[in-house]
């Protein structure tokens, strides 16, 4: 059994603990698989999205998130697809804000491509969101258009301005892509740090079929980090955000630089999180196929008991970690679903 409590019918307040003793305190909730961009490492150009009728309603998403909060979740990250393109998404932020006010939830945050931030930044701040992640892989307009297939960099930069004006702290996340942004990395770090934003690089992960070969995209962060040493002095930092990034402080800028290295240095040991999709499917690990359906127990009863049982059973199966491989001989993605299904 996964719960701290040894009783057959544990109190709903009992935290969810996995078989390796890791308490699940962080959920990432993908509220839509749709997006207004088609980043080449994330999606194929021609994506089949879920029919809208399969999606949990915003009320159901609120109930599901609240059930996790009741069972010890302290941090919720809303993601996607692009979360801010889901219609009426602000009602979910507003309703989840009550858990921040009560103190049950410590952080409500979002990962966004920034395209809708100019519209929503103020409202996000009003809902109690304090820090957000904005994904941005290049500062060059033409390169931005090619990596996102049709995104407009100016709109994202406008969104970042609006978010800073609204008082939101921003972390810029860039996927490190071979031959695409490695030369630009020092410039991006300086730009982010001058604006008071942290910056994190992510290794590309083999999730879902895309049009290009992963091996041609994959840039190990050990390599990028070595290249950055020609430009910066990287000092060890103990900074932690509850996520998988490991941080250094850049002496020349004073800013934080994070590395998310699922391939070169797997971060599963301290994993405290699970992912819920917009259809109510719970993935216990980003890099494994095993999943649990939470939509059926959610809809089966107005009581949360069936849902709690399903959550407990799922967490009892949380695996130790993923086993991502990117090389010339491994043709298949580690898992068939795209990052836009489970969210980043
Ligand atoms: N649309 C939002 C955005 O781009 O920030 C949220 C969802 S997106 C799937 C979350 C993060 O996953 C982004 O930072 C994106 O760059 C990253 N991502 C997508 N596919 C990836 C992959 N195959 N490997 C590594 N990171 C990936
Ligand atoms: Fe959309 Fe984010 Fe995937 Fe880019 S990374 S296609 S913005 S979901």
Short mmCIF file of C-alpha atoms and ligand atoms in Angstrom, two decimals:
data_model
loop_
_atom_site.label_atom_id
_atom_site.label_comp_id
_atom_site.label_asym_id
_atom_site.label_seq_id
_atom_site.Cartn_x
_atom_site.Cartn_y
_atom_site.Cartn_z
CA UNK A 1 0.00 0.00 0.00
CA UNK A 2 1.16 3.47 -0.74
CA UNK A 3 -0.19 5.48 2.09
CA UNK A 4 1.51 6.46 5.26
CA UNK A 5 -1.58 5.44 7.13
CA UNK A 6 -1.81 1.69 7.68
CA UNK A 7 -5.58 1.73 7.99
CA UNK A 8 -7.73 -0.02 5.40
CA UNK A 9 -9.69 3.13 4.77
CA UNK A 10 -7.15 5.94 4.95
CA UNK A 11 -8.19 9.43 5.81
CA UNK A 12 -8.67 11.54 2.65
CA UNK A 13 -5.98 13.86 3.99
CA UNK A 14 -3.33 11.14 3.84
CA UNK A 15 -0.60 12.10 1.39
CA UNK A 16 0.11 9.96 -1.65
CA UNK A 17 3.43 8.16 -1.24
CA UNK A 18 4.85 5.97 -4.00
CA UNK A 19 6.56 2.58 -3.51
CA UNK A 20 9.96 4.29 -3.38
CA UNK A 21 8.91 6.56 -0.53
CA UNK A 22 8.52 9.64 -2.74
CA UNK A 23 5.63 11.88 -1.66
CA UNK A 24 3.60 13.15 -4.60
CA UNK A 25 3.33 16.87 -3.96
CA UNK A 26 3.41 18.28 -7.48
CA UNK A 27 0.98 17.76 -10.36
CA UNK A 28 1.29 19.00 -13.88
CA UNK A 29 -2.05 19.30 -15.57
CA UNK A 30 -2.35 19.47 -19.33
CA UNK A 31 -5.61 21.32 -19.96
CA UNK A 32 -5.55 20.89 -23.75
CA UNK A 33 -3.49 19.01 -26.31
CA UNK A 34 -4.02 21.82 -28.81
CA UNK A 35 -1.59 24.60 -29.54
CA UNK A 36 -1.24 27.67 -31.70
CA UNK A 37 2.36 26.65 -32.56
CA UNK A 38 3.81 23.42 -33.97
CA UNK A 39 7.35 23.35 -32.55
CA UNK A 40 9.27 20.87 -34.69
CA UNK A 41 10.63 18.86 -31.72
CA UNK A 42 7.20 18.68 -30.04
CA UNK A 43 4.63 18.06 -32.77
CA UNK A 44 4.40 16.96 -36.35
CA UNK A 45 2.96 19.54 -38.73
CA UNK A 46 -0.12 17.50 -39.23
CA UNK A 47 -1.43 16.67 -35.77
CA UNK A 48 -4.63 14.86 -34.90
CA UNK A 49 -6.03 16.50 -31.80
CA UNK A 50 -8.51 14.97 -29.40
CA UNK A 51 -12.18 15.55 -30.08
CA UNK A 52 -13.41 18.24 -27.69
CA UNK A 53 -16.05 15.89 -26.24
CA UNK A 54 -13.27 13.71 -24.73
CA UNK A 55 -11.92 16.58 -22.64
CA UNK A 56 -12.65 17.08 -18.99
CA UNK A 57 -14.68 20.21 -18.44
CA UNK A 58 -13.06 23.04 -16.51
CA UNK A 59 -15.25 22.13 -13.52
CA UNK A 60 -14.02 18.54 -13.69
CA UNK A 61 -10.42 19.71 -13.95
CA UNK A 62 -10.98 21.86 -10.88
CA UNK A 63 -12.44 18.90 -8.99
CA UNK A 64 -9.56 16.65 -10.00
CA UNK A 65 -6.92 19.21 -9.01
CA UNK A 66 -8.74 19.84 -5.73
CA UNK A 67 -8.75 16.10 -5.00
CA UNK A 68 -4.97 16.07 -5.43
CA UNK A 69 -4.68 19.11 -3.15
CA UNK A 70 -6.73 17.23 -0.54
CA UNK A 71 -4.18 14.42 -0.81
CA UNK A 72 -1.06 16.49 -0.34
CA UNK A 73 -0.36 18.27 -3.64
CA UNK A 74 1.35 21.57 -2.88
CA UNK A 75 2.19 22.72 -6.37
CA UNK A 76 0.10 22.70 -9.54
CA UNK A 77 1.52 23.56 -12.94
CA UNK A 78 -1.04 24.17 -15.69
CA UNK A 79 0.36 23.20 -19.06
CA UNK A 80 -0.62 21.70 -22.40
CA UNK A 81 -0.52 21.93 -25.47
CA UNK A 82 -0.80 25.64 -25.03
CA UNK A 83 -2.85 26.08 -21.85
CA UNK A 84 -3.76 29.69 -22.55
CA UNK A 85 -5.56 28.80 -25.80
CA UNK A 86 -8.18 26.73 -23.99
CA UNK A 87 -11.43 28.63 -23.94
CA UNK A 88 -12.31 30.22 -20.57
CA UNK A 89 -9.14 28.83 -19.01
CA UNK A 90 -8.98 31.77 -16.59
CA UNK A 91 -11.99 30.38 -14.73
CA UNK A 92 -9.83 27.40 -13.75
CA UNK A 93 -7.04 29.68 -12.48
CA UNK A 94 -9.59 31.75 -10.55
CA UNK A 95 -11.15 28.70 -8.91
CA UNK A 96 -7.83 27.05 -8.06
CA UNK A 97 -6.72 30.33 -6.50
CA UNK A 98 -8.93 29.49 -3.50
CA UNK A 99 -6.46 26.76 -2.50
CA UNK A 100 -3.67 29.33 -2.44
CA UNK A 101 -5.78 31.57 -0.24
CA UNK A 102 -6.52 28.72 2.17
CA UNK A 103 -2.84 27.79 2.29
CA UNK A 104 -3.50 24.21 1.15
CA UNK A 105 -1.66 24.90 -2.09
CA UNK A 106 1.73 26.60 -2.08
CA UNK A 107 2.09 27.37 -5.75
CA UNK A 108 -0.08 27.65 -8.84
CA UNK A 109 1.90 28.18 -11.98
CA UNK A 110 1.83 27.78 -15.73
CA UNK A 111 4.08 26.80 -18.61
CA UNK A 112 3.25 28.76 -21.74
CA UNK A 113 4.63 29.60 -25.14
CA UNK A 114 3.84 33.23 -24.32
CA UNK A 115 1.62 33.92 -27.32
CA UNK A 116 -1.41 34.81 -25.17
CA UNK A 117 0.41 36.38 -22.24
CA UNK A 118 -0.21 39.97 -23.25
CA UNK A 119 -3.91 39.16 -22.87
CA UNK A 120 -3.78 37.15 -19.64
CA UNK A 121 -0.73 38.21 -17.60
CA UNK A 122 -2.61 40.59 -15.30
CA UNK A 123 -5.38 38.11 -14.64
CA UNK A 124 -2.92 35.33 -13.89
CA UNK A 125 -1.26 37.55 -11.30
CA UNK A 126 -4.68 38.39 -9.84
CA UNK A 127 -5.36 34.66 -9.41
CA UNK A 128 -2.27 34.27 -7.22
CA UNK A 129 0.17 33.06 -9.87
CA UNK A 130 3.62 34.38 -8.99
CA UNK A 131 6.09 32.64 -11.28
CA UNK A 132 5.62 31.35 -14.80
CA UNK A 133 7.73 29.44 -17.32
CA UNK A 134 7.87 30.80 -20.83
CA UNK A 135 9.26 28.53 -23.53
CA UNK A 136 11.47 30.35 -25.99
CA UNK A 137 14.15 28.66 -28.07
CA UNK A 138 15.57 31.60 -30.01
CA UNK A 139 15.56 35.40 -30.13
CA UNK A 140 15.82 35.50 -33.89
CA UNK A 141 12.51 36.18 -35.59
CA UNK A 142 13.15 33.98 -38.64
CA UNK A 143 14.51 31.10 -36.60
CA UNK A 144 11.55 31.44 -34.25
CA UNK A 145 9.16 31.16 -37.15
CA UNK A 146 10.92 28.07 -38.45
CA UNK A 147 11.14 26.25 -35.09
CA UNK A 148 7.48 26.95 -34.20
CA UNK A 149 6.45 26.54 -37.88
CA UNK A 150 4.42 29.77 -37.79
CA UNK A 151 4.84 31.57 -34.44
CA UNK A 152 5.37 35.31 -34.12
CA UNK A 153 8.31 36.22 -31.86
CA UNK A 154 7.13 39.82 -31.43
CA UNK A 155 3.91 38.60 -29.82
CA UNK A 156 5.80 36.43 -27.36
CA UNK A 157 8.16 39.28 -26.43
CA UNK A 158 5.14 41.50 -25.91
CA UNK A 159 3.70 38.81 -23.64
CA UNK A 160 6.92 38.65 -21.63
CA UNK A 161 6.82 42.44 -21.18
CA UNK A 162 3.21 42.25 -20.01
CA UNK A 163 4.00 39.46 -17.56
CA UNK A 164 6.88 41.42 -16.05
CA UNK A 165 4.70 44.51 -15.78
CA UNK A 166 2.10 42.40 -13.99
CA UNK A 167 4.78 41.44 -11.46
CA UNK A 168 5.18 37.80 -12.54
CA UNK A 169 8.64 36.23 -12.20
CA UNK A 170 9.63 34.51 -15.40
CA UNK A 171 11.85 31.57 -16.18
CA UNK A 172 12.75 31.15 -19.81
CA UNK A 173 12.96 27.52 -20.93
CA UNK A 174 14.79 26.69 -24.14
CA UNK A 175 15.14 23.24 -25.64
CA UNK A 176 18.80 22.82 -26.63
CA UNK A 177 18.80 21.91 -30.30
CA UNK A 178 21.87 20.84 -32.21
CA UNK A 179 22.94 23.35 -34.84
CA UNK A 180 19.93 25.54 -34.05
CA UNK A 181 20.42 27.52 -30.86
CA UNK A 182 23.73 26.35 -29.42
CA UNK A 183 25.62 29.38 -30.80
CA UNK A 184 22.89 31.70 -29.57
CA UNK A 185 22.87 30.33 -26.02
CA UNK A 186 25.26 32.94 -24.50
CA UNK A 187 23.23 35.77 -26.03
CA UNK A 188 19.97 34.30 -24.72
CA UNK A 189 21.42 33.91 -21.23
CA UNK A 190 22.60 37.54 -21.20
CA UNK A 191 19.23 38.74 -22.48
CA UNK A 192 17.27 36.78 -19.88
CA UNK A 193 19.52 37.75 -16.99
CA UNK A 194 19.58 41.44 -17.95
CA UNK A 195 15.80 41.36 -17.69
CA UNK A 196 15.90 39.64 -14.31
CA UNK A 197 14.69 36.28 -15.65
CA UNK A 198 16.19 32.86 -14.91
CA UNK A 199 17.06 30.70 -17.87
CA UNK A 200 16.97 26.92 -18.26
CA UNK A 201 18.04 24.64 -21.07
CA UNK A 202 16.30 21.30 -21.62
CA UNK A 203 17.53 18.22 -23.44
CA UNK A 204 15.18 17.12 -26.19
CA UNK A 205 13.30 13.97 -25.18
CA UNK A 206 12.16 11.15 -27.49
CA UNK A 207 8.41 11.67 -27.06
CA UNK A 208 6.01 11.04 -29.94
CA UNK A 209 6.56 10.74 -33.66
CA UNK A 210 7.72 13.99 -35.26
CA UNK A 211 8.73 14.83 -38.83
CA UNK A 212 12.49 15.12 -38.11
CA UNK A 213 14.96 12.59 -36.67
CA UNK A 214 15.52 13.11 -32.93
CA UNK A 215 19.17 12.26 -33.22
CA UNK A 216 19.65 15.27 -35.50
CA UNK A 217 18.08 17.54 -32.86
CA UNK A 218 19.68 16.13 -29.75
CA UNK A 219 22.35 18.29 -28.12
CA UNK A 220 23.63 16.80 -24.85
CA UNK A 221 23.72 19.52 -22.21
CA UNK A 222 27.12 18.31 -21.04
CA UNK A 223 28.33 19.61 -24.43
CA UNK A 224 26.43 22.92 -24.24
CA UNK A 225 27.67 23.49 -20.71
CA UNK A 226 31.28 22.95 -21.82
CA UNK A 227 30.75 25.45 -24.67
CA UNK A 228 29.30 28.01 -22.24
CA UNK A 229 32.47 27.88 -20.16
CA UNK A 230 34.19 29.82 -22.98
CA UNK A 231 31.83 32.70 -22.19
CA UNK A 232 30.91 32.47 -18.52
CA UNK A 233 32.04 31.33 -15.10
CA UNK A 234 29.42 28.92 -13.80
CA UNK A 235 29.25 28.73 -10.03
CA UNK A 236 27.50 25.91 -8.20
CA UNK A 237 24.12 26.88 -6.79
CA UNK A 238 21.86 25.07 -4.37
CA UNK A 239 18.81 26.86 -5.79
CA UNK A 240 15.79 24.49 -6.04
CA UNK A 241 12.31 25.04 -7.43
CA UNK A 242 10.80 21.60 -6.86
CA UNK A 243 11.35 20.81 -10.55
CA UNK A 244 14.05 18.70 -12.21
CA UNK A 245 16.46 21.52 -13.13
CA UNK A 246 19.89 21.74 -11.56
CA UNK A 247 21.10 25.31 -11.26
CA UNK A 248 24.34 27.22 -11.56
CA UNK A 249 24.89 30.93 -11.05
CA UNK A 250 26.51 32.81 -13.90
CA UNK A 251 29.18 34.97 -12.26
CA UNK A 252 29.24 37.58 -15.04
CA UNK A 253 25.47 38.23 -15.01
CA UNK A 254 24.53 37.20 -11.48
CA UNK A 255 21.58 35.25 -12.89
CA UNK A 256 20.55 31.62 -12.51
CA UNK A 257 21.11 29.10 -15.27
CA UNK A 258 19.38 25.72 -15.06
CA UNK A 259 19.96 22.47 -16.89
CA UNK A 260 17.26 19.82 -17.30
CA UNK A 261 19.09 16.69 -18.35
CA UNK A 262 16.74 13.72 -18.65
CA UNK A 263 19.23 11.93 -20.90
CA UNK A 264 22.73 12.76 -19.69
CA UNK A 265 21.76 12.82 -16.02
CA UNK A 266 18.46 11.26 -15.19
CA UNK A 267 16.63 13.14 -12.44
CA UNK A 268 14.14 10.47 -11.39
CA UNK A 269 15.50 9.84 -7.91
CA UNK A 270 13.78 12.84 -6.32
CA UNK A 271 10.68 12.75 -8.54
CA UNK A 272 7.74 14.17 -6.63
CA UNK A 273 5.35 14.66 -9.53
CA UNK A 274 2.75 13.07 -11.74
CA UNK A 275 1.00 14.32 -14.83
CA UNK A 276 -2.69 14.51 -15.65
CA UNK A 277 -3.92 14.96 -19.20
CA UNK A 278 -6.94 16.93 -20.37
CA UNK A 279 -8.91 13.67 -20.59
CA UNK A 280 -8.18 12.79 -16.96
CA UNK A 281 -5.49 10.22 -17.68
CA UNK A 282 -2.85 10.10 -14.98
CA UNK A 283 0.70 9.38 -16.09
CA UNK A 284 2.92 8.40 -13.22
CA UNK A 285 6.08 9.01 -15.28
CA UNK A 286 6.70 11.23 -18.30
CA UNK A 287 8.86 8.55 -19.89
CA UNK A 288 6.67 5.45 -19.41
CA UNK A 289 3.42 4.30 -20.99
CA UNK A 290 1.67 3.12 -17.83
CA UNK A 291 -1.34 5.28 -17.01
CA UNK A 292 -4.54 5.31 -14.98
CA UNK A 293 -7.94 6.61 -15.97
CA UNK A 294 -9.24 9.14 -13.44
CA UNK A 295 -12.12 10.36 -15.60
CA UNK A 296 -14.29 7.29 -14.99
CA UNK A 297 -14.07 7.41 -11.16
CA UNK A 298 -14.45 11.19 -11.28
CA UNK A 299 -17.69 10.85 -13.24
CA UNK A 300 -18.90 7.74 -11.43
CA UNK A 301 -19.80 9.50 -8.21
CA UNK A 302 -20.17 12.89 -6.64
CA UNK A 303 -18.13 11.54 -3.78
CA UNK A 304 -14.36 11.71 -4.19
CA UNK A 305 -13.87 8.25 -2.67
CA UNK A 306 -13.69 6.31 -5.99
CA UNK A 307 -11.31 8.95 -7.29
CA UNK A 308 -9.08 8.72 -4.22
CA UNK A 309 -8.95 4.91 -4.58
CA UNK A 310 -7.95 5.23 -8.26
CA UNK A 311 -5.26 7.79 -7.36
CA UNK A 312 -3.87 5.54 -4.64
CA UNK A 313 -3.78 2.50 -6.92
CA UNK A 314 -2.01 4.50 -9.62
CA UNK A 315 0.62 6.01 -7.32
CA UNK A 316 1.32 2.51 -6.02
CA UNK A 317 2.53 1.72 -9.57
CA UNK A 318 4.72 4.81 -10.04
CA UNK A 319 7.92 3.46 -11.61
CA UNK A 320 11.39 4.26 -10.38
CA UNK A 321 12.21 6.24 -13.52
CA UNK A 322 12.35 6.50 -17.27
CA UNK A 323 14.89 5.05 -19.69
CA UNK A 324 15.18 7.52 -22.53
CA UNK A 325 17.65 6.73 -25.31
CA UNK A 326 18.46 8.83 -28.35
CA UNK A 327 20.88 7.24 -30.79
CA UNK A 328 21.12 6.17 -34.43
CA UNK A 329 19.91 2.63 -33.74
CA UNK A 330 16.85 3.54 -31.64
CA UNK A 331 14.23 4.49 -34.20
CA UNK A 332 11.13 4.50 -32.01
CA UNK A 333 10.29 7.23 -29.51
CA UNK A 334 10.50 6.12 -25.85
CA UNK A 335 6.76 6.69 -25.61
CA UNK A 336 4.28 7.19 -28.42
CA UNK A 337 2.54 10.26 -27.05
CA UNK A 338 3.79 13.77 -27.71
CA UNK A 339 4.96 16.15 -25.01
CA UNK A 340 1.83 18.20 -25.75
CA UNK A 341 -0.33 15.37 -24.35
CA UNK A 342 1.32 15.14 -20.95
CA UNK A 343 2.68 18.67 -20.89
CA UNK A 344 6.10 19.97 -19.88
N1 LIG B 1 2.90 25.12 -24.95
C1 LIG B 1 3.55 25.38 -23.72
C2 LIG B 1 5.00 25.73 -23.92
O1 LIG B 1 5.53 25.50 -25.01
O2 LIG B 1 5.60 26.21 -22.96
C3 LIG B 1 3.41 24.28 -22.70
C4 LIG B 1 3.52 22.86 -23.17
S1 LIG B 1 5.08 22.42 -23.88
C5 LIG B 1 4.78 20.73 -24.28
C6 LIG B 1 6.09 22.38 -22.43
C7 LIG B 1 7.57 22.35 -22.65
O3 LIG B 1 7.93 21.12 -23.23
C8 LIG B 1 8.12 23.44 -23.55
O4 LIG B 1 9.16 24.11 -22.86
C9 LIG B 1 8.68 22.68 -24.72
O5 LIG B 1 9.79 23.32 -25.24
C10 LIG B 1 9.00 21.35 -24.10
N2 LIG B 1 9.06 20.23 -25.04
C11 LIG B 1 8.16 19.87 -25.97
N3 LIG B 1 8.54 18.74 -26.61
C12 LIG B 1 9.71 18.38 -26.05
C13 LIG B 1 10.62 17.29 -26.26
N4 LIG B 1 10.38 16.35 -27.16
N5 LIG B 1 11.73 17.23 -25.48
C14 LIG B 1 11.98 18.18 -24.54
N6 LIG B 1 11.17 19.22 -24.29
C15 LIG B 1 10.05 19.32 -25.05
FE1 LIG B 2 2.98 24.07 -28.62
FE2 LIG B 2 4.49 24.13 -26.47
FE3 LIG B 2 4.57 22.00 -28.11
FE4 LIG B 2 5.58 24.31 -28.94
S1 LIG B 2 6.31 23.09 -27.21
S2 LIG B 2 4.18 22.97 -30.09
S3 LIG B 2 4.28 25.76 -27.99
S4 LIG B 2 2.85 22.64 -26.90
#
